[in-house]
Tab-separated table of C-alpha atoms in Angstrom:
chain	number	residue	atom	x	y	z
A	869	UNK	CA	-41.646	3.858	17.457
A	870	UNK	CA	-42.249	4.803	13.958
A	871	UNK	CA	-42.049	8.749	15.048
A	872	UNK	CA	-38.675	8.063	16.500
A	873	UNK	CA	-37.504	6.046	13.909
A	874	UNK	CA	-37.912	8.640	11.262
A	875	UNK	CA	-36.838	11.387	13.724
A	876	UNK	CA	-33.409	9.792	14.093
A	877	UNK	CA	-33.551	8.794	10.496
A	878	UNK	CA	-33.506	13.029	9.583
A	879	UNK	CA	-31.253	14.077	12.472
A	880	UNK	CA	-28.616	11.300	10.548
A	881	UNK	CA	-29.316	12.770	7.201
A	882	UNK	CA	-29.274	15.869	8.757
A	883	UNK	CA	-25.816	15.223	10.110
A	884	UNK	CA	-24.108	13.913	7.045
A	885	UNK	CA	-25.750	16.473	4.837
A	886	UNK	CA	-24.348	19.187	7.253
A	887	UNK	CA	-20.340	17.747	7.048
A	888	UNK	CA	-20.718	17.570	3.111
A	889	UNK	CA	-21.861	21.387	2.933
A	890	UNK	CA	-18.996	22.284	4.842
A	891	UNK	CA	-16.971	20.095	2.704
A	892	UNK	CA	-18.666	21.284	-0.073
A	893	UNK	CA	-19.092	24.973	0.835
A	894	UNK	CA	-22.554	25.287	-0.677
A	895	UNK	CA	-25.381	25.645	2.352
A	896	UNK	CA	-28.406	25.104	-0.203
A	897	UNK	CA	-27.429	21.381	-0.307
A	898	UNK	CA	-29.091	20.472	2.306
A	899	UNK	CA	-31.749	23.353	2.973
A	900	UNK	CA	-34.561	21.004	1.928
A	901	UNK	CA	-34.221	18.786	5.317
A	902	UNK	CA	-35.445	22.092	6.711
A	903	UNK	CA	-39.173	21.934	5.458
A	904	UNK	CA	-41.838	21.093	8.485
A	905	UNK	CA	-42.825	17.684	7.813
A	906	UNK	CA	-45.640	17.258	10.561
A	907	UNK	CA	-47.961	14.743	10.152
A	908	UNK	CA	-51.052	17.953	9.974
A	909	UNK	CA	-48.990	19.684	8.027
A	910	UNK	CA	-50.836	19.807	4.514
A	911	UNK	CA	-48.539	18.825	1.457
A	912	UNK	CA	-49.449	21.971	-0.624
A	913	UNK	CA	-48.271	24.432	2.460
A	914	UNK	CA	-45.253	22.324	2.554
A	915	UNK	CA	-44.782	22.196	-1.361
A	916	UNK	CA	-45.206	25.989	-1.337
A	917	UNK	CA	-42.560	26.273	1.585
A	918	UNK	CA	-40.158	24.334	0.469
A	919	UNK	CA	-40.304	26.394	-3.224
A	920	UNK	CA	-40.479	29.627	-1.123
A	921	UNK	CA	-37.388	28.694	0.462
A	922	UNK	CA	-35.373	27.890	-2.788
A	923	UNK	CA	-36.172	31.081	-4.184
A	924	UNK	CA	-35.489	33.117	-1.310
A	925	UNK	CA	-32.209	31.310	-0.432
A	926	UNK	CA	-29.080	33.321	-1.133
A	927	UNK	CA	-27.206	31.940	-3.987
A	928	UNK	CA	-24.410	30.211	-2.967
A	929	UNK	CA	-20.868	32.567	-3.131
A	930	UNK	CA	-17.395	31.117	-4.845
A	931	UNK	CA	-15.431	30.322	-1.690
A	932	UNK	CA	-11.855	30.065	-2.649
A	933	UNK	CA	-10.471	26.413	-1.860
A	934	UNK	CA	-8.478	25.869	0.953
A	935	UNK	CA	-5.727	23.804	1.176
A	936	UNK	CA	-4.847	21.726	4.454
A	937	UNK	CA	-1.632	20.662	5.493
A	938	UNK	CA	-1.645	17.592	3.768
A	939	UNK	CA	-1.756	19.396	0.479
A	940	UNK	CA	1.049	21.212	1.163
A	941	UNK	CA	3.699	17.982	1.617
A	942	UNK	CA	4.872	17.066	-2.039
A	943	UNK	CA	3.888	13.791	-3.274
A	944	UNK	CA	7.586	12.567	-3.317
A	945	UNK	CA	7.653	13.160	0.523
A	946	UNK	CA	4.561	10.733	0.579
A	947	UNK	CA	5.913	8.630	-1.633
A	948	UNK	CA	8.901	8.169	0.429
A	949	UNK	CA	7.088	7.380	3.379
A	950	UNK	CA	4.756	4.962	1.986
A	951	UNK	CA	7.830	3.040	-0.137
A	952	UNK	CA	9.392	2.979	3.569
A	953	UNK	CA	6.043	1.812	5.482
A	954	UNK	CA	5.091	-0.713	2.606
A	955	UNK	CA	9.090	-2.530	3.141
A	956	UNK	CA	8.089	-3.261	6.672
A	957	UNK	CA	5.085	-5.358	6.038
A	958	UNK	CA	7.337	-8.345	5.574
A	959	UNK	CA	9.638	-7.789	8.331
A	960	UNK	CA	8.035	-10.214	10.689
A	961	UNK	CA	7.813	-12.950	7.860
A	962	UNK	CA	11.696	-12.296	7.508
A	963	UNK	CA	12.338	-12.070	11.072
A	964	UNK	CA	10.521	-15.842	11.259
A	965	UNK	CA	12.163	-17.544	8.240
A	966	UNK	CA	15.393	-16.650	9.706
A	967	UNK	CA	14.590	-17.769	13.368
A	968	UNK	CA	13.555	-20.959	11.693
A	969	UNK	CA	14.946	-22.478	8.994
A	970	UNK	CA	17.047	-19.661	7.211
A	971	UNK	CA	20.339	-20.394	9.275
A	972	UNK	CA	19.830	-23.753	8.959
A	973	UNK	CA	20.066	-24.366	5.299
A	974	UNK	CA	23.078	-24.703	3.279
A	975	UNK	CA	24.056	-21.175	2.262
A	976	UNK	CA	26.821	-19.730	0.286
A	977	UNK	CA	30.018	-18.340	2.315
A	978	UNK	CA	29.006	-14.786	0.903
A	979	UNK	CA	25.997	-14.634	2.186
A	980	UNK	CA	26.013	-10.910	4.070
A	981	UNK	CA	24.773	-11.081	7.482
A	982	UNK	CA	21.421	-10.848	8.826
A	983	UNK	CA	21.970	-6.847	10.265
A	984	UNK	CA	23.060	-6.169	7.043
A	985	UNK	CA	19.408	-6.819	5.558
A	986	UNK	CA	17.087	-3.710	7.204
A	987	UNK	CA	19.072	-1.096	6.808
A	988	UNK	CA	20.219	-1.719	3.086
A	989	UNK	CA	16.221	-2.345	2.355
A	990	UNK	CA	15.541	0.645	4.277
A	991	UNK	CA	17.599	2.803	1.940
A	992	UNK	CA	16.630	1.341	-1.057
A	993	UNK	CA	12.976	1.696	-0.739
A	994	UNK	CA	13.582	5.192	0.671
A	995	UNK	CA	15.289	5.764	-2.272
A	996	UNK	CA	12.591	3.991	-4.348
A	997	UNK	CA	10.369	5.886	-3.186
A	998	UNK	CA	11.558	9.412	-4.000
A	999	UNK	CA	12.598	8.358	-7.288
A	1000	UNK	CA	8.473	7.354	-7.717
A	1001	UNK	CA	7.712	10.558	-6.468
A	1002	UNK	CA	9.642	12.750	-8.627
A	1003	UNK	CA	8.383	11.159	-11.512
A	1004	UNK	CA	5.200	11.327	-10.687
A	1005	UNK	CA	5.400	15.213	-9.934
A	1006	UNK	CA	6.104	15.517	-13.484
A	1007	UNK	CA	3.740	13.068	-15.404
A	1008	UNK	CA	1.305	11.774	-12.870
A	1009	UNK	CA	-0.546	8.873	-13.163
A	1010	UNK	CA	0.658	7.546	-16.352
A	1011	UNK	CA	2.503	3.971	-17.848
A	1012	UNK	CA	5.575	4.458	-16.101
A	1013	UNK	CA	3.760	5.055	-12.889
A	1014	UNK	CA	1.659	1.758	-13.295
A	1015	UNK	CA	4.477	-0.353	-13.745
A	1016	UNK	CA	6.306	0.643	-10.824
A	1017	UNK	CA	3.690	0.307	-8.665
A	1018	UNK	CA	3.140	-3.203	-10.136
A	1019	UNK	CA	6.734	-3.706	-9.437
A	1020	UNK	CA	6.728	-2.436	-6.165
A	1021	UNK	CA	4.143	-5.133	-5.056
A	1022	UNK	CA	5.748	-7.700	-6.502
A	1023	UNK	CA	8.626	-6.837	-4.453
A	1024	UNK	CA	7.222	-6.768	-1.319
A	1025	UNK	CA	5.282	-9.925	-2.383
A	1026	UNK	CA	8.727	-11.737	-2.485
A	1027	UNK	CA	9.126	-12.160	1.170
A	1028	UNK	CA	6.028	-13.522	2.183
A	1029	UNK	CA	6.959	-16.298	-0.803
A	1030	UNK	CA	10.460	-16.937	-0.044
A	1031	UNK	CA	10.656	-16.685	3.567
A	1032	UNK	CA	6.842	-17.331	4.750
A	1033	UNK	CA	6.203	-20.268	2.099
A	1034	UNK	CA	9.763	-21.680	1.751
A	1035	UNK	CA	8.982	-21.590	-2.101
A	1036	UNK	CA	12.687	-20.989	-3.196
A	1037	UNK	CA	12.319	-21.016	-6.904
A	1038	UNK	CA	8.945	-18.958	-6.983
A	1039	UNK	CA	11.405	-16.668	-5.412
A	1040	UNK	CA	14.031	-16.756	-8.046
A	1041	UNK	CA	11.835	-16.181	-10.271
A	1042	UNK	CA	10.386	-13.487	-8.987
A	1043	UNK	CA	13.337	-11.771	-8.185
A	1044	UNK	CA	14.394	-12.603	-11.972
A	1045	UNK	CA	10.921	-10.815	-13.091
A	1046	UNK	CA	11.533	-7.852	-10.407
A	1047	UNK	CA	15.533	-7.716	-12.229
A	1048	UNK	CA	14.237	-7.927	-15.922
A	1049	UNK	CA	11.381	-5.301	-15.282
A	1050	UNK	CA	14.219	-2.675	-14.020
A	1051	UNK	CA	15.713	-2.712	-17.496
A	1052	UNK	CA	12.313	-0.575	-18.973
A	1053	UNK	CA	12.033	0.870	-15.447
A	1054	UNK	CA	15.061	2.498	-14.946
A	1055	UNK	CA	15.473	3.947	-18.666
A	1056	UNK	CA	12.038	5.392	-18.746
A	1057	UNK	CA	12.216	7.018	-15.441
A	1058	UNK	CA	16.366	9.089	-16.314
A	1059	UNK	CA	13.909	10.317	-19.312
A	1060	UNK	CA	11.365	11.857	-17.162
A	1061	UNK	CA	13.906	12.883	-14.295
A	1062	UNK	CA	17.909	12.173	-14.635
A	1063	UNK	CA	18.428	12.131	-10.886
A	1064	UNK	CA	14.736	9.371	-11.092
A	1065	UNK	CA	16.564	6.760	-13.040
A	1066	UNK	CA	20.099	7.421	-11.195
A	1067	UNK	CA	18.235	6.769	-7.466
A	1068	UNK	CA	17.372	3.382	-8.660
A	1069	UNK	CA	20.432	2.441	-9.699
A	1070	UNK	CA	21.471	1.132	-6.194
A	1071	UNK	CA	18.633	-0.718	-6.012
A	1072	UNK	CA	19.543	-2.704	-9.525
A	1073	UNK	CA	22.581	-3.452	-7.947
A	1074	UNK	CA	21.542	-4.771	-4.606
A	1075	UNK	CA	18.764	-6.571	-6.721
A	1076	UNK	CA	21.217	-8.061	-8.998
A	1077	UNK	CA	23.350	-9.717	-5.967
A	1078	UNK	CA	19.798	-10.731	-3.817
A	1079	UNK	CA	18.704	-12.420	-7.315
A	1080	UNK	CA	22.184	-14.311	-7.096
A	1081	UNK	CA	21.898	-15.333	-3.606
A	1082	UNK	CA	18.373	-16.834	-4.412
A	1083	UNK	CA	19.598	-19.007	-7.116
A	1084	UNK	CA	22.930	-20.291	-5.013
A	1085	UNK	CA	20.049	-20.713	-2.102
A	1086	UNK	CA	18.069	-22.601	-4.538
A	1087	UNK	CA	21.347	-24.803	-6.057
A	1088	UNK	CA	22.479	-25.509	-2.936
A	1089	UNK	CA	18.729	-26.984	-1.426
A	1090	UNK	CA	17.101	-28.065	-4.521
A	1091	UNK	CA	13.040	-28.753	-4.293
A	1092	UNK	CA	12.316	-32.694	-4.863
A	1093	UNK	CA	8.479	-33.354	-5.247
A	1094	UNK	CA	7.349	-29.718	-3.926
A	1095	UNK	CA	9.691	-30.191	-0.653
A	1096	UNK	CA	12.864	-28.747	0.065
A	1097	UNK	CA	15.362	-28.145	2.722
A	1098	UNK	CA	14.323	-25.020	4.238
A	1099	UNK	CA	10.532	-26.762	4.214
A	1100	UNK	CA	11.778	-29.730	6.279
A	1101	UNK	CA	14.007	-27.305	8.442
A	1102	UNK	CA	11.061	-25.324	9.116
A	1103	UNK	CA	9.257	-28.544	10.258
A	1104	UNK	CA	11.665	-30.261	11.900
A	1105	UNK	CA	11.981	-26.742	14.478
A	1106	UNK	CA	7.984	-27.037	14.522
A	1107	UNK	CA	8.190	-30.139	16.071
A	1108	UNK	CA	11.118	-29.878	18.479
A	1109	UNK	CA	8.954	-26.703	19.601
A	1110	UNK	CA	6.130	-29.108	20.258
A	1111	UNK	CA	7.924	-31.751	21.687
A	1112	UNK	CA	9.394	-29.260	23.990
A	1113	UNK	CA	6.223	-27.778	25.231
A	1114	UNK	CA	4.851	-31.680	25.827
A	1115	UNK	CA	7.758	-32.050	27.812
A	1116	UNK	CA	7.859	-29.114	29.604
A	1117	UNK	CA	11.471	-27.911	28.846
């Protein structure tokens, strides 16, 4: 058993030393796993082997690095696609909070319609996301970067707050923070990149009107004691759902 264990316990580090030399390029990584290790073997032939084999092994040649196809895409192109992939988390949080309670709370007569909602978010984060990318090209990881990306999740923190926790004036607020932050944002990144700060533009704007929307929301359903209307909407359809089911409707 404890043969077998240590046989399988080589053949793994075998196996993982193997992938990192080709990763690596450099064979003499893992050329020691090669020396007999037999129980009879004595440990001076096998000291003497395994020094034999070092100095005999050819010396490892400068392999030029090879880029894959992932290297090749530009960072703004993955930037784009991951500003686009990370708006979609909340999209069944959204889709809930509006089967629920959303249409049932007291809501300004300018509200836009629910279709409107994707593809305008779509857009913008497509547009966010390019903007990020272009920047980055051109300074990397540095201040400007950091606070976008903290911006960034703070914007896709909003739904889960607003619609998944009914908490109407954590999402003013946030949306107020998200607003406010765009007015370093936006100047910084048209000093890096022109076109940068001019793709976010459309975003300040849409962000300006959702910020006013969440503060009628939040006028027109105010929160009494932690509660509000879009909390007691979303429990009253809870239970109609329940007493439903009991019933068998």
């Amino acid at each position: 058993s404890c043969t077998m264990m240590m046989s399988f316990f080589r053949g793994s580090l075998l196996a993982i030393l193997f992938l990192f030399s080709l990763l690596s390029r450099q064979e003499y990584v893992y050329s020691f796993i090669f020396i007999p290790r037999a129980r009879n073997f004595p440990r001076r032939q096998a000291k003497d082997a395994k020094f034999h084999f070092q100095r005999s092994a050819p010396k490892p040649s400068v392999v030029p690095r090879t880029h894959s196809a992932l290297d090749v895409v530009s960072p703004m192109v993955w930037s784009t696609i991951g500003h686009v992939l990370g708006g979609t988390i909340g999209v069944p949080v959204v889709a809930n909070g509006i089967k629920t309670w959303y249409k049932k709370v007291d809501l300004p007569s300018w509200t836009p319609p629910d279709r409107i909602f994707a593809p305008t978010w779509t857009l913008l984060y497509a547009l966010m996301g390019v903007a990020a990318g272009r920047v980055y090209q051109r300074v990397g990881e540095t201040l400007p970067i950091f606070l976008w990306t903290c911006h960034y999740l703070l914007n896709l923190s909003w739904a889960p707050i607003f619609f998944g926790r009914k908490r109407l004036r954590l999402g003013l607020l946030m949306n107020i923070t998200l607003w406010s932050s765009l007015g370093y944002i936006i100047p910084r990144f048209y000093q890096i990149d022109p076109l940068s700060g001019k793709l976010l533009l459309p975003y300040l704007v849409w962000l300006t009107f959702a910020t006013a929307l969440n503060w009628s929301i939040c006028s027109r359903n105010p929160t009494e004691g932690g509660y509000n209307n879009a909390m007691f909407q979303f429990d009253l359809d809870r239970l109609q759902q329940q007493a439903a089911k009991y019933a068998g409707i």
